[in-house]
Coordinates of C-alpha atoms in Angstrom, one line a residue:
Chain L
M1 CA -34.5 25.1 59.0
A2 CA -34.4 24.6 63.0
D3 CA -30.8 23.4 63.6
K4 CA -31.0 22.7 67.8
K5 CA -27.0 22.1 66.9
K6 CA -26.2 25.9 66.2
P7 CA -25.6 27.9 69.9
L8 CA -27.6 30.2 70.4
Y9 CA -25.4 33.4 70.1
K10 CA -25.0 32.2 66.4
E11 CA -28.6 33.4 65.9
F12 CA -27.9 36.7 67.5
T13 CA -24.6 37.1 65.6
K14 CA -25.5 36.8 62.1
G15 CA -28.0 39.7 62.5
L16 CA -25.2 42.3 63.1
I17 CA -22.6 41.9 60.2
K18 CA -23.3 39.2 58.2
E19 CA -27.2 38.6 57.5
N20 CA -27.1 42.6 58.3
P21 CA -30.8 43.2 57.3
V22 CA -30.3 46.7 55.8
L23 CA -26.6 46.7 54.6
R24 CA -26.9 42.5 53.6
L25 CA -30.6 42.1 52.8
V26 CA -31.5 45.3 52.0
L27 CA -34.8 45.1 53.5
G28 CA -36.5 48.3 55.2
T29 CA -34.7 50.7 52.8
C30 CA -37.8 53.2 53.6
P31 CA -37.5 53.9 57.1
T32 CA -33.4 53.4 56.3
L33 CA -33.6 57.0 54.0
A34 CA -36.7 58.7 55.7
V35 CA -35.7 58.9 59.0
T36 CA -31.7 59.0 59.3
T37 CA -31.8 62.8 59.0
S38 CA -30.1 62.8 62.9
V39 CA -28.6 60.4 64.6
E40 CA -31.7 60.4 67.6
S41 CA -34.5 59.5 65.2
A42 CA -32.6 57.1 63.7
I43 CA -31.7 55.2 67.1
G44 CA -35.5 55.8 68.1
M45 CA -35.9 54.3 64.3
G46 CA -34.0 51.4 65.4
L47 CA -35.1 50.7 68.9
S48 CA -38.8 51.1 68.4
A49 CA -38.7 48.5 65.3
S50 CA -36.1 46.2 67.4
F51 CA -39.6 46.2 70.0
V52 CA -42.1 45.3 67.2
L53 CA -39.5 42.5 65.6
I54 CA -38.5 41.0 69.0
C55 CA -42.4 41.1 70.5
S56 CA -43.7 39.4 67.3
N57 CA -40.7 37.1 67.1
I58 CA -41.6 35.7 69.7
V59 CA -45.2 35.3 70.0
I60 CA -45.7 34.5 66.2
S61 CA -42.9 31.6 67.0
A62 CA -45.4 30.5 70.0
L63 CA -48.5 30.6 68.0
R64 CA -46.4 28.4 64.9
K65 CA -48.5 25.5 65.0
L66 CA -51.6 27.3 66.3
I67 CA -51.6 29.1 62.6
P68 CA -53.2 27.4 59.7
D69 CA -50.7 27.7 57.1
K70 CA -53.6 29.3 54.9
V71 CA -54.1 32.2 57.0
R72 CA -51.0 32.8 58.3
I73 CA -50.5 36.3 56.8
P74 CA -53.0 38.2 57.9
C75 CA -52.5 36.6 61.5
Y76 CA -48.6 38.1 61.4
I77 CA -50.5 41.3 60.2
V78 CA -52.8 41.5 63.0
V79 CA -49.7 40.1 65.6
I80 CA -47.2 43.1 64.1
A81 CA -49.6 45.4 64.1
S82 CA -50.8 45.3 67.7
F83 CA -47.2 45.5 69.0
T84 CA -47.0 48.4 66.6
T85 CA -49.8 50.3 68.3
I86 CA -48.2 49.7 71.5
V87 CA -44.7 51.4 70.4
Q88 CA -46.5 54.1 69.2
M89 CA -48.5 54.9 72.4
L90 CA -45.2 54.4 74.7
V91 CA -43.4 56.8 72.2
K92 CA -45.9 59.1 72.0
A93 CA -46.8 59.4 76.0
F94 CA -42.9 59.2 76.9
L95 CA -40.5 60.6 73.8
P96 CA -43.0 63.3 71.9
D97 CA -39.7 65.2 70.7
I98 CA -39.7 61.5 68.9
D99 CA -42.6 61.6 67.8
K100 CA -42.7 64.3 66.1
Q101 CA -39.4 63.1 64.4
L102 CA -40.9 60.0 63.0
G103 CA -44.0 61.2 62.4
V104 CA -45.9 58.7 59.5
Y105 CA -42.6 56.4 59.8
L106 CA -44.2 55.1 63.2
P107 CA -46.7 53.6 62.5
L108 CA -45.4 52.5 58.9
I109 CA -43.0 50.1 61.0
V110 CA -46.3 47.4 60.8
V111 CA -45.0 47.6 56.9
N112 CA -41.7 46.9 57.6
C113 CA -40.4 44.3 55.7
I114 CA -37.5 43.1 58.2
I115 CA -40.3 42.3 60.8
F116 CA -42.5 40.9 58.1
G117 CA -39.5 39.0 56.6
R118 CA -38.3 37.5 59.9
A119 CA -41.9 36.3 61.1
E120 CA -42.2 34.4 57.5
A121 CA -39.0 33.0 56.9
Y122 CA -37.5 32.2 60.8
A123 CA -40.2 32.8 63.8
G124 CA -42.9 30.8 61.6
K125 CA -40.6 27.9 61.9
N126 CA -38.7 27.9 64.7
R127 CA -38.5 27.6 68.5
V128 CA -39.3 30.7 70.9
I129 CA -35.8 30.9 72.7
A130 CA -34.2 30.9 68.7
S131 CA -36.8 33.2 67.6
A132 CA -36.2 36.1 70.7
V133 CA -32.5 36.1 69.8
D134 CA -32.8 36.0 65.9
G135 CA -35.1 39.2 67.0
V136 CA -32.9 40.6 69.0
G137 CA -29.7 40.1 66.5
M138 CA -31.4 41.6 63.9
G139 CA -33.1 44.2 65.5
V140 CA -29.7 45.5 67.0
G141 CA -28.7 45.3 63.2
F142 CA -31.1 47.6 62.1
T143 CA -30.3 49.7 64.6
I144 CA -26.6 50.2 63.9
A145 CA -26.8 50.2 60.4
L146 CA -29.5 53.2 60.9
F147 CA -26.7 54.8 63.4
L148 CA -24.3 55.2 60.4
M149 CA -26.5 56.4 58.0
G150 CA -27.7 58.8 60.3
A151 CA -24.3 59.6 62.3
V152 CA -23.1 60.4 58.5
R153 CA -25.9 62.4 57.7
E154 CA -26.4 64.8 60.7
F155 CA -22.2 65.3 60.6
F156 CA -22.7 66.6 57.0
G157 CA -26.0 68.2 56.5
S158 CA -25.9 69.6 60.1
G159 CA -22.3 69.7 61.2
A160 CA -23.6 68.3 64.6
F161 CA -23.4 64.4 66.1
Y162 CA -26.5 63.6 68.3
G163 CA -28.0 67.7 68.6
H164 CA -24.1 68.8 69.9
K165 CA -22.4 70.8 67.4
I166 CA -19.2 70.1 66.0
F167 CA -18.6 72.1 63.1
P168 CA -18.4 76.1 64.3
E169 CA -21.3 77.8 63.0
S170 CA -19.0 80.1 60.5
M171 CA -18.9 76.9 58.5
P172 CA -22.4 76.2 56.7
A173 CA -23.4 73.0 56.8
M174 CA -24.0 70.9 53.6
T175 CA -27.8 70.8 54.0
V176 CA -28.6 68.4 51.2
F177 CA -27.5 65.5 53.2
I178 CA -30.1 66.0 55.2
L179 CA -32.9 66.5 52.2
A180 CA -33.8 63.6 50.6
P181 CA -31.1 63.2 47.7
G182 CA -28.6 63.1 50.3
G183 CA -30.4 59.6 52.3
F184 CA -30.1 57.9 48.4
F185 CA -26.5 59.1 48.2
V186 CA -25.0 58.3 51.4
F187 CA -27.0 54.7 51.2
G188 CA -25.4 54.3 48.1
L189 CA -22.0 54.8 49.8
L190 CA -22.8 53.2 52.6
M191 CA -23.7 50.0 50.4
A192 CA -20.6 50.3 48.5
C193 CA -18.6 49.9 51.7
A194 CA -20.4 47.4 53.0
N195 CA -19.9 45.4 49.3
K196 CA -16.4 46.2 49.5
L197 CA -15.8 44.7 52.9
A198 CA -18.1 41.7 51.6
E199 CA -15.4 41.4 48.7
K200 CA -12.5 41.0 51.0
K201 CA -14.4 38.3 52.9
G202 CA -15.0 36.3 49.8
V203 CA -19.1 36.8 50.5
P204 CA -21.2 37.7 47.5
K205 CA -22.1 41.1 47.0
A206 CA -25.5 42.7 48.6
E207 CA -27.8 42.7 45.9
L208 CA -31.6 43.7 45.6
K209 CA -33.0 40.2 45.3
G210 CA -36.0 41.1 43.9
C211 CA -38.8 38.6 44.4
E212 CA -37.3 36.9 46.7
A213 CA -36.2 39.4 49.6
C214 CA -39.7 40.2 49.3
P215 CA -41.8 39.1 52.5
M216 CA -44.8 38.3 49.9
A217 CA -43.0 36.1 47.5
Q218 CA -44.4 32.8 48.9
S219 CA -48.3 33.9 48.0
C220 CA -47.0 36.1 44.9
K221 CA -47.7 34.5 41.2
I222 CA -44.7 36.2 39.8
A223 CA -42.4 34.6 42.5
L224 CA -43.9 31.1 41.7
I225 CA -43.7 31.6 38.9
D226 CA -39.8 31.3 38.4
K227 CA -38.0 33.2 41.6
E228 CA -35.1 34.5 39.1
K229 CA -36.6 35.2 36.3
C230 CA -39.7 37.0 37.8
E231 CA -38.8 40.3 36.1
E232 CA -39.0 38.6 32.3
N233 CA -41.9 36.7 33.6
T234 CA -43.7 39.8 35.0
V235 CA -43.6 41.6 31.2
K236 CA -44.3 38.4 29.9
E237 CA -47.4 37.4 31.6
A238 CA -48.3 42.1 31.3
T239 CA -48.1 41.6 27.8
A240 CA -50.0 38.2 27.4
E241 CA -52.8 39.5 26.7
Chain H
M1 CA -52.0 72.4 50.9
K2 CA -55.4 72.5 52.6
D3 CA -56.5 76.3 50.8
Y4 CA -55.1 75.8 47.3
G5 CA -57.7 73.4 45.5
F6 CA -57.5 70.6 44.2
F7 CA -55.0 71.5 41.2
A8 CA -52.5 72.2 44.0
I9 CA -53.2 68.8 45.4
I10 CA -52.1 67.3 42.5
L11 CA -49.1 69.8 41.4
T12 CA -47.7 68.8 45.2
G13 CA -48.6 65.2 44.9
I14 CA -46.8 64.9 41.9
F15 CA -43.7 66.8 42.0
T16 CA -42.9 69.0 45.6
N17 CA -43.7 66.1 47.5
N18 CA -43.2 63.0 45.6
Y19 CA -43.8 59.9 47.8
I20 CA -40.3 58.7 46.2
L21 CA -38.5 60.9 45.5
S22 CA -38.8 63.3 48.7
K23 CA -40.7 61.4 51.1
F24 CA -39.5 57.7 50.6
L25 CA -42.1 56.0 50.3
G26 CA -42.5 52.5 48.6
I27 CA -38.8 51.7 47.9
C28 CA -38.4 48.0 47.9
P29 CA -40.5 48.7 44.4
F30 CA -38.7 51.7 43.1
L31 CA -35.8 49.4 43.5
G32 CA -36.9 46.3 42.7
V33 CA -39.5 46.4 39.5
S34 CA -37.9 49.8 38.1
K35 CA -35.3 47.7 36.0
K36 CA -37.6 47.9 33.0
T37 CA -40.8 50.3 31.8
K38 CA -43.4 48.1 31.3
T39 CA -42.8 46.8 34.5
A40 CA -42.2 49.9 36.0
V41 CA -45.9 51.4 34.6
G42 CA -47.8 48.3 35.4
M43 CA -46.3 47.8 38.8
S44 CA -47.3 51.7 39.3
L45 CA -50.9 51.2 37.8
A46 CA -51.8 49.5 40.1
V47 CA -50.0 51.5 43.2
I48 CA -52.5 54.2 41.8
F49 CA -55.8 51.7 41.9
V50 CA -55.1 50.2 45.3
M51 CA -54.1 53.8 46.8
V52 CA -57.4 55.5 45.7
M53 CA -59.5 52.5 46.8
A54 CA -58.2 52.1 50.0
T55 CA -58.4 56.0 50.5
A56 CA -62.2 55.6 49.7
A57 CA -62.7 52.6 52.0
T58 CA -60.3 54.0 55.5
Y59 CA -61.2 57.4 55.4
P60 CA -65.0 56.9 56.1
L61 CA -63.5 54.2 58.9
N62 CA -61.5 56.3 60.3
T63 CA -64.3 59.0 60.9
F64 CA -66.4 56.1 62.6
L65 CA -63.5 55.1 65.0
D66 CA -62.9 58.8 66.3
K67 CA -66.2 59.1 66.7
H68 CA -66.1 56.0 69.4
D69 CA -63.0 57.3 70.1
L70 CA -61.5 54.2 69.1
S71 CA -58.5 56.1 67.3
Y72 CA -55.7 54.1 68.5
L73 CA -56.9 51.4 66.5
Q74 CA -56.1 53.5 63.3
T75 CA -53.3 51.3 62.5
I76 CA -54.7 47.6 63.3
V77 CA -57.5 48.6 61.1
F78 CA -56.3 50.3 57.9
I79 CA -53.5 47.5 57.5
L80 CA -56.1 45.0 57.9
V81 CA -59.2 46.8 55.5
I82 CA -56.0 47.5 52.6
A83 CA -54.9 43.8 53.2
T84 CA -58.8 42.6 52.4
L85 CA -59.3 45.2 49.8
V86 CA -56.3 43.9 48.0
Q87 CA -57.4 39.9 48.1
F88 CA -60.5 41.6 47.7
V89 CA -59.5 43.8 44.5
E90 CA -57.9 41.0 43.0
I91 CA -60.8 38.0 43.4
T92 CA -63.1 40.6 41.6
L93 CA -60.8 41.8 39.1
R94 CA -60.2 38.1 37.8
K95 CA -63.5 37.0 38.0
F96 CA -65.2 40.2 35.5
I97 CA -62.4 42.1 34.4
P98 CA -59.8 39.6 32.9
S99 CA -57.9 42.2 30.9
L100 CA -57.6 44.7 33.7
Y101 CA -57.0 41.1 36.0
S102 CA -53.7 40.2 33.6
A103 CA -52.6 43.3 33.6
L104 CA -52.7 44.7 37.2
G105 CA -53.1 41.3 38.6
I106 CA -49.8 40.2 39.1
Y107 CA -48.6 43.3 41.0
L108 CA -51.4 43.6 43.9
P109 CA -50.1 40.8 46.3
L110 CA -46.9 43.1 46.6
I111 CA -48.8 45.9 47.6
T112 CA -50.3 45.1 50.4
T113 CA -47.5 45.2 52.3
N114 CA -46.3 48.4 50.6
C115 CA -45.7 51.2 53.0
A116 CA -47.0 53.9 49.9
I117 CA -50.6 52.8 50.6
L118 CA -50.6 52.9 54.5
G119 CA -48.7 56.3 53.8
V120 CA -51.2 58.3 52.0
T121 CA -53.8 56.9 54.1
I122 CA -52.4 58.0 57.3
L123 CA -51.2 61.2 55.9
N124 CA -54.3 61.8 54.9
I125 CA -56.0 62.1 58.2
D126 CA -53.1 63.6 59.3
E127 CA -53.1 66.7 57.0
Q128 CA -57.0 66.9 57.9
L129 CA -57.7 66.7 54.6
S130 CA -61.4 66.3 53.3
Y131 CA -63.0 62.9 51.7
G132 CA -62.6 64.4 48.1
Q133 CA -59.4 66.1 48.5
S134 CA -58.1 62.8 50.0
L135 CA -59.0 61.2 46.9
V136 CA -57.4 63.7 44.6
N137 CA -54.4 63.5 46.6
A138 CA -54.5 59.6 46.3
V139 CA -54.4 60.0 42.6
A140 CA -52.1 62.7 43.0
C141 CA -49.5 60.6 45.0
G142 CA -50.1 58.0 42.7
L143 CA -49.4 59.6 39.4
G144 CA -46.5 61.2 41.4
Y145 CA -45.5 57.4 41.6
L146 CA -45.7 56.6 38.3
V147 CA -43.8 59.5 37.0
A148 CA -40.8 58.6 39.3
M149 CA -40.7 54.9 38.7
V150 CA -41.0 55.5 34.9
M151 CA -38.5 58.3 34.6
F152 CA -35.6 56.2 37.1
S153 CA -37.0 52.9 34.6
G154 CA -35.2 54.9 31.8
V155 CA -32.3 55.9 34.2
R156 CA -32.1 52.6 34.9
E157 CA -31.8 51.1 30.8
R158 CA -29.5 53.7 30.3
L159 CA -27.3 52.4 33.6
E160 CA -26.9 48.9 32.5
S161 CA -25.0 50.2 29.5
A162 CA -22.7 52.3 30.8
E163 CA -19.3 52.1 32.5
I164 CA -19.5 52.6 36.0
P165 CA -16.6 52.2 38.4
K166 CA -16.0 49.0 40.3
F167 CA -17.1 49.9 43.6
L168 CA -20.7 51.2 42.6
K169 CA -21.7 48.6 40.4
G170 CA -24.9 47.0 41.4
L171 CA -26.9 48.4 43.9
P172 CA -24.3 51.3 45.1
S173 CA -24.8 52.8 41.9
T174 CA -28.7 52.9 41.6
L175 CA -28.9 54.6 44.6
V176 CA -26.9 57.1 43.6
A177 CA -28.6 57.7 40.7
A178 CA -32.0 57.5 42.4
S179 CA -30.4 60.6 44.9
L180 CA -29.7 62.1 41.2
V181 CA -33.3 62.1 40.0
S182 CA -34.3 63.1 43.9
L183 CA -31.9 66.3 43.6
S184 CA -33.3 66.9 40.2
F185 CA -37.4 67.0 41.5
L186 CA -35.7 69.2 44.7
G187 CA -36.0 72.4 41.7
F188 CA -39.3 72.2 42.3
T189 CA -39.1 73.4 46.3
G190 CA -41.5 76.0 45.8
L191 CA -43.5 75.6 43.3
V192 CA -46.8 75.3 44.7
E193 CA -46.7 78.4 47.0
G194 CA -45.0 80.3 43.8
I195 CA -47.9 79.6 41.6
F196 CA -50.7 79.6 44.3
G197 CA -49.5 82.0 46.8

């Protein structure tokens, strides 16, 4: 994994487009759908998650030789949860409006698959600087995806951009876009656009990889049996007895 | 919601505040494990089970933390307790109730990092429910999870054989289908207020 010849800027840029955590790897879907009702909360979420991601990447990477392999998952959870608590306190103290908008999703950064996935796939195996850069790239990629979602949903749903009205009051906005169905719909269309671009570049479409993308894959029996056929195996195992 | 009693909590959890379709909690398994109805049911049952266990364990702990002015430790304590609990439940089931283990056990590791579980424990406390109400709420939200998963797995089985425009094939079509299912649940808005208000 640790490719020392690879220049650092590539670690950064891969998170933006080629391996964008939301649009290419399909990770962290819950916050992507939940907090993108406005640009402001989308950026707030993106930056908070990025902060946790960068810090936890640095700490986990620095401790990677100290953490025994068998208990690495609880260790990662503690590190990530600590930084999530720090972010929670900072946001509560300095940005109370954002705190209200994010609500329960702020503490839920701790179970964000992107952060856990990066710890497992990258920070636990690579040098500190590379891990930090990887965290920055993935964080920015996540924020960009959230920003796109937020911009589209706020534009159609409340006729505004970053709180500034664009449409006149006489034109009613399509409120459904800031409700739950709009979230799924905009995400679906954004995904279709990302797939279209990917097709042009000749790279495979983004697909839910099921177990492979899941950060728990290593400890999970379904994934251990056969990564590709995990769903079929799940059924077989479930009906075995 | 507090004043309406248990039945209202159950209706709210299943229909108006469905965790998947209106609160976006636990989306990863919703999209990942809903291809077949059987896996969807197994996963949801495991979720209900762990939701109730997690609520039962974290609620008293939170009272303890509050008492000693340690409420800033909430997130870290909750996630650790849930992770430990899931491991513990898995070991216990394997040893003592193998039949239940073979049905639910394989889904358990997936659930540790499921935001619906941590979400329900934190929301119970944010909404200042009592211990009994929290447990009922956990069951209700779990049932809502089951309803959404089973419904959506049905939709997806139909989607497999449907003719889909090329640019929507794969994940985008799944998301648009989820949007339509979620739109139908929007129709339940005001249901609880209508019955009990």
